[in-house]
Tab-separated table of C-alpha atoms and ligand atoms in Angstrom:
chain	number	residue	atom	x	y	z
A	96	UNK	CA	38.055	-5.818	-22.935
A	97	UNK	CA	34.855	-6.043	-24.488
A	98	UNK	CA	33.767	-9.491	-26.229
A	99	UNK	CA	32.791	-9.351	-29.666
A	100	UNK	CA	28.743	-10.266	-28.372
A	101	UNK	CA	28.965	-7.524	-26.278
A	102	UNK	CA	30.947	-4.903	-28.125
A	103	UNK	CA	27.303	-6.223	-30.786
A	104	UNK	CA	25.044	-6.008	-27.822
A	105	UNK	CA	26.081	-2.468	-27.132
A	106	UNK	CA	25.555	-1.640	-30.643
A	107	UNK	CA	22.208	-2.716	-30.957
A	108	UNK	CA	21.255	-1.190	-27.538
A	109	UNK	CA	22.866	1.726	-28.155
A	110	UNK	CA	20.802	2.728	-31.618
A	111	UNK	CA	17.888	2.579	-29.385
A	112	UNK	CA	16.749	6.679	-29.332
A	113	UNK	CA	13.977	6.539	-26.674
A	114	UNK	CA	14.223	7.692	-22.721
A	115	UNK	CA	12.942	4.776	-20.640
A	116	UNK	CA	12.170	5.924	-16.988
A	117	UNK	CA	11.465	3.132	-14.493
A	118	UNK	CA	8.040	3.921	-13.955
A	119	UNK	CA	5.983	6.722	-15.496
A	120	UNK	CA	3.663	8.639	-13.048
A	121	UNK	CA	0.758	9.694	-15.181
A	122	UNK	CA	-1.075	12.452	-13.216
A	123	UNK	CA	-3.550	14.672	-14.666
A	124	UNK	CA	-6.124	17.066	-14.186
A	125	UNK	CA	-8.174	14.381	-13.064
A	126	UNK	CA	-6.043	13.946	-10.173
A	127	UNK	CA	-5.364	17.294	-8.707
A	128	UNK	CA	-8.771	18.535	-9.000
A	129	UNK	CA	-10.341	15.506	-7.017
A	130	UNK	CA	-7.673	15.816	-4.255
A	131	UNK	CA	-8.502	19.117	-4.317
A	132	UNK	CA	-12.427	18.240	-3.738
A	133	UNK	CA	-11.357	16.109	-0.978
A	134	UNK	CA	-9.491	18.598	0.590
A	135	UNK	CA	-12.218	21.052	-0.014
A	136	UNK	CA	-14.898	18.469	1.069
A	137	UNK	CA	-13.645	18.678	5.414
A	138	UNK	CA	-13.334	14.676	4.837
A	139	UNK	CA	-9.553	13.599	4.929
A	140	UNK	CA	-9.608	9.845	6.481
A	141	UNK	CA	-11.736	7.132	4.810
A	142	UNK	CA	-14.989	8.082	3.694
A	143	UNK	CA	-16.939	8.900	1.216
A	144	UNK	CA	-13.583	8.675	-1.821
A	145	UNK	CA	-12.604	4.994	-0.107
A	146	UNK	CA	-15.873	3.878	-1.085
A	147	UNK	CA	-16.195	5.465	-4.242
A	148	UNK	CA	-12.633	3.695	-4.990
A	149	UNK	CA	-13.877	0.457	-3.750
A	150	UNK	CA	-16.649	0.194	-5.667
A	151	UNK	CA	-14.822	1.190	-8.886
A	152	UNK	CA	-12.620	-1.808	-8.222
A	153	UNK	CA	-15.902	-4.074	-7.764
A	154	UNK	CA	-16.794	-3.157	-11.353
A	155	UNK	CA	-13.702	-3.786	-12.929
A	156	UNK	CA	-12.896	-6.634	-10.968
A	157	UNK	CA	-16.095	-8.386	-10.649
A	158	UNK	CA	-15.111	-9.405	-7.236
A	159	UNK	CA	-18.006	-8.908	-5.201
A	160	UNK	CA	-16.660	-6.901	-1.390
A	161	UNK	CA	-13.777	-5.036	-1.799
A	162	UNK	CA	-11.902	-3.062	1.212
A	163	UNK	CA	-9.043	-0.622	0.589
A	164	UNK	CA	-6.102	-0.257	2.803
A	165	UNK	CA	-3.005	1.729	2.980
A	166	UNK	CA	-0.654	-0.823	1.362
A	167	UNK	CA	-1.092	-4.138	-0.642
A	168	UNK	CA	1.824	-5.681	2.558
A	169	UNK	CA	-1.129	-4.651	4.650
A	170	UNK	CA	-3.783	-6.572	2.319
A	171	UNK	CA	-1.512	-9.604	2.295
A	172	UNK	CA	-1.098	-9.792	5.662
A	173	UNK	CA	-4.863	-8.790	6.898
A	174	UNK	CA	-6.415	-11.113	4.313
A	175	UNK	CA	-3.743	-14.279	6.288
A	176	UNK	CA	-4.874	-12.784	10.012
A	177	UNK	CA	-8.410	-13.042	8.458
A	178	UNK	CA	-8.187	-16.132	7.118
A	179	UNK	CA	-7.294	-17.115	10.895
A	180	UNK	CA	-3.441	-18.330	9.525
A	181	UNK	CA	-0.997	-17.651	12.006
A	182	UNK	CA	1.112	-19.587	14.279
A	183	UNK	CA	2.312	-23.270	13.432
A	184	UNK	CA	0.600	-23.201	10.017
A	185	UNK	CA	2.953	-23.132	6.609
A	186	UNK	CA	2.208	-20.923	3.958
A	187	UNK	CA	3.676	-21.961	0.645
A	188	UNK	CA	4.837	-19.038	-1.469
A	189	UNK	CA	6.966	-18.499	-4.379
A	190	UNK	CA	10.834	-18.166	-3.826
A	191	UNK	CA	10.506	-15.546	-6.834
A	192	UNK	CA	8.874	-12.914	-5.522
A	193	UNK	CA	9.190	-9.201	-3.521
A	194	UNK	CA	9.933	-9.081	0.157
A	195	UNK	CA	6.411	-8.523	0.704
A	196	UNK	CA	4.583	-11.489	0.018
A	197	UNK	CA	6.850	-13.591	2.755
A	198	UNK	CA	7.067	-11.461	5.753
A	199	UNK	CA	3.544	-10.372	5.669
A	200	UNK	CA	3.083	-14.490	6.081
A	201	UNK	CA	6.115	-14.164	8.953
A	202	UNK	CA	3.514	-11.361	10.548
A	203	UNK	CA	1.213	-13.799	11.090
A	204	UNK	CA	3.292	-16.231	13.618
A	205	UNK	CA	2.839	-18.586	10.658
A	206	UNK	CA	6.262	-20.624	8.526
A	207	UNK	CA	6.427	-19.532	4.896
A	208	UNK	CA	7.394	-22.882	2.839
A	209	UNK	CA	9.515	-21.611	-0.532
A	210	UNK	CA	8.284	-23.008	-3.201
A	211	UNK	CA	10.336	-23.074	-6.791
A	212	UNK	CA	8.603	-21.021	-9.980
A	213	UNK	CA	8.122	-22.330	-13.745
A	214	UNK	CA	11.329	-20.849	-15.196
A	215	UNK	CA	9.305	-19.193	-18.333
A	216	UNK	CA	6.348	-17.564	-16.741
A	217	UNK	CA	8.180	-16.397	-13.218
A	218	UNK	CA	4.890	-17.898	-11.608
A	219	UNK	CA	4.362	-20.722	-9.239
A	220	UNK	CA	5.155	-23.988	-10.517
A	221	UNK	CA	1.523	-25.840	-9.681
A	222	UNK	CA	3.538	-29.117	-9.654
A	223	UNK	CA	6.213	-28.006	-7.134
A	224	UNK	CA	3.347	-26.757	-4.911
A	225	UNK	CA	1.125	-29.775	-4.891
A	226	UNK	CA	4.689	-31.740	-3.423
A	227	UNK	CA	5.240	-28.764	-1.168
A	228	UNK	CA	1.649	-29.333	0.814
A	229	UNK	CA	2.456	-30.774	4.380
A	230	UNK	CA	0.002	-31.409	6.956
A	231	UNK	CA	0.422	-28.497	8.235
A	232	UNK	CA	-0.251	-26.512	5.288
A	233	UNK	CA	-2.836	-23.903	5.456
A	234	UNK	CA	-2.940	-21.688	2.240
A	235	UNK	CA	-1.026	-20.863	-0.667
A	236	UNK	CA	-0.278	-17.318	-1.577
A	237	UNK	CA	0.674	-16.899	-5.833
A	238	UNK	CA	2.024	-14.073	-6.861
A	239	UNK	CA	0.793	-12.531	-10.596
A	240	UNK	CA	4.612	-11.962	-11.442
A	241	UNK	CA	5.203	-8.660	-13.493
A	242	UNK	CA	1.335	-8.660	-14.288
A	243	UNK	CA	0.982	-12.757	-15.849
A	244	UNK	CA	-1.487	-14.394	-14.081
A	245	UNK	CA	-0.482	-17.630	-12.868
A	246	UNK	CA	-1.934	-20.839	-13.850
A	247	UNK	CA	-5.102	-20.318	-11.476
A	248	UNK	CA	-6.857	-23.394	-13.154
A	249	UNK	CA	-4.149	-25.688	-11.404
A	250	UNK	CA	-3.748	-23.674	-8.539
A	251	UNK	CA	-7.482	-23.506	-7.846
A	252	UNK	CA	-7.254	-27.693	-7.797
A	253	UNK	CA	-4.463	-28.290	-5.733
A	254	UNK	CA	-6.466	-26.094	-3.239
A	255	UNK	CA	-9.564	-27.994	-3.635
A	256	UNK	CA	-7.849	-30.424	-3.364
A	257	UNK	CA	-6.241	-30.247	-0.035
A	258	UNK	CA	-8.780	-27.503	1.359
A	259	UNK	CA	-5.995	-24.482	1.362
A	260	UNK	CA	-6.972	-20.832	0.789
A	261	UNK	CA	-5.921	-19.214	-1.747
A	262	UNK	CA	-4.457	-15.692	-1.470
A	263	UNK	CA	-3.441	-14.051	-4.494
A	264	UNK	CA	-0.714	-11.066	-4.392
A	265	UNK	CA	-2.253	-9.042	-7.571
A	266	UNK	CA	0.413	-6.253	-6.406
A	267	UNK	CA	0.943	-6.078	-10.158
A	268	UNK	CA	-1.768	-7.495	-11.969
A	269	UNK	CA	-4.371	-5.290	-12.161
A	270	UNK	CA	-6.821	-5.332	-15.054
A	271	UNK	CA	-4.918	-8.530	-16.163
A	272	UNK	CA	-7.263	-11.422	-16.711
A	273	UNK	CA	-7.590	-15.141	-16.801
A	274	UNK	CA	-9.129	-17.271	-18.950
A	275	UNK	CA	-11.414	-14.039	-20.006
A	276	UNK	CA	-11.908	-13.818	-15.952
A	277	UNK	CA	-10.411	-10.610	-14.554
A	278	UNK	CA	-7.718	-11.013	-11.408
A	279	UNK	CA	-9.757	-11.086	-8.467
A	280	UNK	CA	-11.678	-13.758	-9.212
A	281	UNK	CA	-9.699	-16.591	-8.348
A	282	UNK	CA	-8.498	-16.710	-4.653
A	283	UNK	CA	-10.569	-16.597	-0.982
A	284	UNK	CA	-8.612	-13.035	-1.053
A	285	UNK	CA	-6.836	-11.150	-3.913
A	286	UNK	CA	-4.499	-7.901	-3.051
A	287	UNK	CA	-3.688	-4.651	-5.160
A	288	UNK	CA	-1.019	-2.894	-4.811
A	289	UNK	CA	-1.816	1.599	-5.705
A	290	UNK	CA	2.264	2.244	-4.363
A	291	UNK	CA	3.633	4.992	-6.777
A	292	UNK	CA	5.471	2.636	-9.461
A	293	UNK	CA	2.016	0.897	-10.168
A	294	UNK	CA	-0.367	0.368	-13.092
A	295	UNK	CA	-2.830	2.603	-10.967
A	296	UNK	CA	-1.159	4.563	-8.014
A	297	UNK	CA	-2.565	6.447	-4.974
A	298	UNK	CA	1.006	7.227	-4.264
A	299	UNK	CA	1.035	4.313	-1.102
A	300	UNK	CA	-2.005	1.969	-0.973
A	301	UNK	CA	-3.454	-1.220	-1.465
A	302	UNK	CA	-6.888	-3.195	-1.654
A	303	UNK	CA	-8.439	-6.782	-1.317
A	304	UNK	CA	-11.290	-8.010	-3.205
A	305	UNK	CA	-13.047	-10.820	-1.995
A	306	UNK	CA	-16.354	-12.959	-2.872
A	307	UNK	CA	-17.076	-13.604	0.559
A	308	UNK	CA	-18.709	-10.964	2.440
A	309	UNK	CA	-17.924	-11.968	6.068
A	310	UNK	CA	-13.781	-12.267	5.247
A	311	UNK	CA	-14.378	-8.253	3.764
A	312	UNK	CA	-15.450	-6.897	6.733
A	313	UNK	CA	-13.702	-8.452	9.106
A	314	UNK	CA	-10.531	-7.437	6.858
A	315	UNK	CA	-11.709	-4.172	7.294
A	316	UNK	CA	-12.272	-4.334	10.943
A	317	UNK	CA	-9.010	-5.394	11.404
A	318	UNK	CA	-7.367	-2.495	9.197
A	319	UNK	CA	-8.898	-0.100	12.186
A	320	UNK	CA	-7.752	-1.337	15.234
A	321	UNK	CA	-10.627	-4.036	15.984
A	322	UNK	CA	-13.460	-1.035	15.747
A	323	UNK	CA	-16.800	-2.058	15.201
A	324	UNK	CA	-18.073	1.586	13.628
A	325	UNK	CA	-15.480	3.213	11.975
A	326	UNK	CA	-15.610	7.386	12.464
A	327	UNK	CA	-17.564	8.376	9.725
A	328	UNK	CA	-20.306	5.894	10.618
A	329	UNK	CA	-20.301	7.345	13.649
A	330	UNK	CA	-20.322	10.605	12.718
A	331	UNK	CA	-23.283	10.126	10.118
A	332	UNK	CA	-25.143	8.653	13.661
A	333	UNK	CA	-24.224	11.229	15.458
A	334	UNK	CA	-23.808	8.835	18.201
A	335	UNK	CA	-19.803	8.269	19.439
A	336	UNK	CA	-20.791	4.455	20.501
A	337	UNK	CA	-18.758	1.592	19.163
A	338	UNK	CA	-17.057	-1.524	20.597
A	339	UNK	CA	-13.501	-3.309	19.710
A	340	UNK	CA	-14.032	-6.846	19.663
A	341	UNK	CA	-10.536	-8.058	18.642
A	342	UNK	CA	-6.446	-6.695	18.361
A	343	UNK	CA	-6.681	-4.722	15.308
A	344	UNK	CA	-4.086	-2.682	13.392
A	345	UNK	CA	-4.267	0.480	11.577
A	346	UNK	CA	-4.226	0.140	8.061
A	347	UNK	CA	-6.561	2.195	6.359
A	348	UNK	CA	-6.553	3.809	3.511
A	349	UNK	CA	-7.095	8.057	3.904
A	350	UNK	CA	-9.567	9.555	1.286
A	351	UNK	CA	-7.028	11.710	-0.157
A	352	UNK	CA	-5.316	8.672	-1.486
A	353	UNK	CA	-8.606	7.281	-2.689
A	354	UNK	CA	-9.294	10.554	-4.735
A	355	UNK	CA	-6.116	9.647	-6.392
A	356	UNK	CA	-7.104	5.877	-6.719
A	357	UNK	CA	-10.691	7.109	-8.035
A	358	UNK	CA	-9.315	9.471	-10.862
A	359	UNK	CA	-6.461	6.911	-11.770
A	360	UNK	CA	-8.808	3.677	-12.044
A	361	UNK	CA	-11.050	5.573	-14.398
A	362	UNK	CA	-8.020	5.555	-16.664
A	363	UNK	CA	-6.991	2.046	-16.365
A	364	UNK	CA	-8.165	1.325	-19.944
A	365	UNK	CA	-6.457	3.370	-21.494
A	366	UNK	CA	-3.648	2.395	-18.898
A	367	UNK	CA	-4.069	-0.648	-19.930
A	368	UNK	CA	-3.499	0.018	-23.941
A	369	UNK	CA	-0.489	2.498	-23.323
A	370	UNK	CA	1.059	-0.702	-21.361
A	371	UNK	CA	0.313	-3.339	-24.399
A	372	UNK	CA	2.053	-0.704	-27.044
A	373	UNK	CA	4.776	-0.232	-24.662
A	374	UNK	CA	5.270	-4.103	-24.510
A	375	UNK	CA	4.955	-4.399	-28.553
A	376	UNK	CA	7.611	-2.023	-28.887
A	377	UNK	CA	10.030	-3.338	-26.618
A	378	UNK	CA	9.322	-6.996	-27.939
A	379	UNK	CA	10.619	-5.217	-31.435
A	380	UNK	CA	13.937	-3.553	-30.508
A	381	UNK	CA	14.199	-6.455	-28.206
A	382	UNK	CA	13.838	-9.108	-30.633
A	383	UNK	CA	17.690	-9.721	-31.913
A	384	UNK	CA	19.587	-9.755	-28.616
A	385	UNK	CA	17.719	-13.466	-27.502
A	386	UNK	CA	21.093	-14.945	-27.618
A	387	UNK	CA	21.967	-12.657	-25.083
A	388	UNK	CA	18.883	-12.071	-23.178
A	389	UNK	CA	15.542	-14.044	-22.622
A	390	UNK	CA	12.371	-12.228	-23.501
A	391	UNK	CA	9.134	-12.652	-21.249
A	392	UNK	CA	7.379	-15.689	-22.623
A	393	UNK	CA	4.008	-14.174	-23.952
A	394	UNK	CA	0.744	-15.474	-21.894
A	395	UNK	CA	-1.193	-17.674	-23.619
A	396	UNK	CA	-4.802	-18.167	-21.838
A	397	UNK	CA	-4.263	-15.233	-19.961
A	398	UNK	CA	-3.210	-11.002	-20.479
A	399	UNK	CA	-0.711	-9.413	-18.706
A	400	UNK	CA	-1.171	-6.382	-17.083
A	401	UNK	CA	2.478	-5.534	-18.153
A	402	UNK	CA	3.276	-3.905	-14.992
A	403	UNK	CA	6.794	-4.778	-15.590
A	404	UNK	CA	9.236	-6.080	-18.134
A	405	UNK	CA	11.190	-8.707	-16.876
A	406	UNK	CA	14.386	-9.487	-19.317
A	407	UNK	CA	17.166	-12.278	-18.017
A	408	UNK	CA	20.405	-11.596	-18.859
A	409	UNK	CA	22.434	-14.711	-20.001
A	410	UNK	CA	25.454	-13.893	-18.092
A	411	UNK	CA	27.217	-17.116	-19.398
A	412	UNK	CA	27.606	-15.080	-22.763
A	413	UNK	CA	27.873	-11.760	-21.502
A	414	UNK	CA	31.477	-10.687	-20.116
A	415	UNK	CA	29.657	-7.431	-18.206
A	416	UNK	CA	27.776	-8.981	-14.931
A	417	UNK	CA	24.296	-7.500	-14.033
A	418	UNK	CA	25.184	-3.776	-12.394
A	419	UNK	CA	27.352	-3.130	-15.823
A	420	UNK	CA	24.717	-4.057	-17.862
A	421	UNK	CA	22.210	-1.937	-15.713
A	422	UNK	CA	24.914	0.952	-16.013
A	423	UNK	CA	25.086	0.536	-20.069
A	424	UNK	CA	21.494	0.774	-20.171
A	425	UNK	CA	21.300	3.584	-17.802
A	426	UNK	CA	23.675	5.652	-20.076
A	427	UNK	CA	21.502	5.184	-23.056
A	428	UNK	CA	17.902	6.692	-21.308
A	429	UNK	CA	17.017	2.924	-20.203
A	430	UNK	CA	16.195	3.210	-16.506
A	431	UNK	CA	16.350	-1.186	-15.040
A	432	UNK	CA	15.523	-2.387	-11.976
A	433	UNK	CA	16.445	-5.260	-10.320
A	434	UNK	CA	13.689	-7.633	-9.545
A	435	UNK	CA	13.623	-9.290	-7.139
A	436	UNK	CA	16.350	-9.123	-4.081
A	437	UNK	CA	16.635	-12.145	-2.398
A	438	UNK	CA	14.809	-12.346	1.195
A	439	UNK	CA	15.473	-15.883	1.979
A	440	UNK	CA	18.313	-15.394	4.284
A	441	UNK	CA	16.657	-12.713	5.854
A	442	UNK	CA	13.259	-14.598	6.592
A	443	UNK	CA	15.230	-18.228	7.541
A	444	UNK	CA	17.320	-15.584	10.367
A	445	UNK	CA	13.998	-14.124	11.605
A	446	UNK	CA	12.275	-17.336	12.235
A	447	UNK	CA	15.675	-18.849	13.289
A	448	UNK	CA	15.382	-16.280	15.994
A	449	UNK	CA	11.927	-16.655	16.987
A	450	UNK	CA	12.583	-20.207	17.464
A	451	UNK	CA	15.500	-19.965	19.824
A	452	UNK	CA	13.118	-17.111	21.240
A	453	UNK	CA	10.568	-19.776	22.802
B	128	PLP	C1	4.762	-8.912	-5.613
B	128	PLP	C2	4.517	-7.814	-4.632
B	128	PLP	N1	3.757	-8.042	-3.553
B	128	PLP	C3	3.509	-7.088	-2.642
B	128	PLP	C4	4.017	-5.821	-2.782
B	128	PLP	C5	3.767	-4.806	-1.722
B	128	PLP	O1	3.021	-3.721	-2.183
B	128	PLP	P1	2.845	-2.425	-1.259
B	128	PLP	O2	4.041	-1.568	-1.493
B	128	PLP	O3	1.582	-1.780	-1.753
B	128	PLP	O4	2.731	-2.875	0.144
B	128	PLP	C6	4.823	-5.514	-3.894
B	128	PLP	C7	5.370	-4.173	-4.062
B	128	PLP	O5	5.931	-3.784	-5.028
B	128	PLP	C8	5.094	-6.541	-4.837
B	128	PLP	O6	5.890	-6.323	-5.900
């Protein structure tokens, strides 16, 4: 049996006449035809398009060095190996956040220290973190939740404060800004995510943006196994010598993604405005159901990239739990999500394990 709220609920919800996917993949002409150059051009891995992408984010960033990779996990965890983070350091990160931004910490041989969010914005909670710093903290990672940029003015302090870098997961936040300062600008490292549900997609991909020239290329040294001249340097040369002077990985990003990226970023603005209608419109229909749901609390120095979203569901007054609710919604053209799935238990049984390990 249905409560009177919800039998209400479902009445509201259900007058609502529009199909809702849970992303929208806007590919155009743009797109195909400058894969299509790059497949035509005899230059598949990163090249000439990587750059072109890179410096694209440069201008809309402001960031100075930018280096794109095959996933923002990969940025996370490069920009941490760079940073020279790694075993017996803590990392504080938010306990609100995707998988991602923890085990690319747990990559590094270093201990990820969970720190609680502001219960509004979904970000970091600056006060939590500054009584989270140990003596063995090293950096702090913040995570631009849903596209809100997190309170960067307090963050920036704390880490001044105790000499911590600063990594910033911009996996959603994108063309966001802060203070009138675009994300990228904030941290010793900020990461973009480009997988296929993003603001700007190169169907998998990622890139870090950095002020400091030094932590840029040895980021993108590491993303190719150590090398010191990647292959199209060395082709340009014409000369096959190069050295490795350190364990690498392989995270680069291929220049048939970076067409994509190119094509895609030149939209962002207009990305970018779809996004804000999108968000006015859903405020509106949204509006009447706060005593069942909460609405995202709007930014106020800051814009949202509006990447996603986020509504919570006040369970206390709804008799449907959170899969029914998804499964209402789903009937009526509104495709949810759930974000995020805990990892906790997952990351205490991994480094559980590696303890008993040594
Ligand atoms: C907050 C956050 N960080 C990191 C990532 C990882 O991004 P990628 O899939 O590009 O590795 C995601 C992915 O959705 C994310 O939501």
């Amino acid at each position: 049996m249905l409560s009177d709220i919800e039998r209400e609920f479902i009445k509201i919800v259900g007058r609502t006449k529009v199909r809702v996917p849970l992303f929208n993949l806007t590919l155009g002409r743009e797109e195909k035809k400058a894969v299509q150059e790059t497949l035509n051009s005899g230059w598949l891995t990163s090249g000439p398009r990587c750059a072109e992408f890179e410096r694209l984010i440069v201008q809309k960033t402001g960031a100075p060095y930018a280096v794109a990779l095959s996933s923002a996990t990969a940025g996370l965890h490069l920009s941490l190996v760079a940073l020279d983070i790694g075993r017996g350091d803590e990392v504080i990160v938010p306990s609100y956040t995707f998988a991602a931004t923890v085990s690319s910490i747990i990559m590094t041989g270093a201990t990820p220290v969970f720190c609680d969010i502001d219960s509004s914005t979904l970000n970091l909670d600056p006060v939590k973190v500054d009584k989270a710093v140990t003596r063995k903290t090293r950096a702090i990672i913040s995570v631009d939740i849903a596209g809100r940029p997190c309170d960067y003015r307090a963050l920036v302090r704390i880490c001044k404060k105790y000499r911590l870098k600063l990594v910033c997961d911009a996996a959603h936040s994108l063309g966001a800004s802060y203070n009138k300062k675009p994300i990228g600008s904030f941290g010793d490292a900020t990461v973009f995510s480009f997988y296929a549900t993003k603001n700007v997609t190169t169907g998998e991909g990622g890139m870090v943006v950095t002020s400091r020239k030094a932590l840029a290329e040895r980021i993108r040294k590491l993303s190719l196994h150590g090398i010191t001249v990647p292959t199209q340097k060395r082709n340009k040369a014409g000369s096959w010598r190069y050295d490795i002077i350190e364990m690498g990985y392989k995270s680069n990003l291929s220049d048939i993604n970076a067409a994509l990226g190119v094509a895609q970023t030149r939209k962002l603005k207009q990305f970018a405005l779809n996004r804000r209608r999108a968000e006015k419109r859903y405020f509106g229909a949204l509006r009447n159901l706060t005593d069942f749901i909460d609405l995202p609390a709007l930014p106020k120095d800051s814009e949202s990239s509006w990447s996603l979203f986020i509504i919570k569901l006040k369970l206390e007054r709804l008799k449907i739990g959170r899969d029914r609710f998804i499964e209402e919604m789903k009937k009526r053209g509104i495709i949810c999500g759930v974000h995020f799935i805990l990892f906790y238990f997952v990351a205490k049984h991994v480094l559980n394990k590696n303890v008993v390990k040594k």
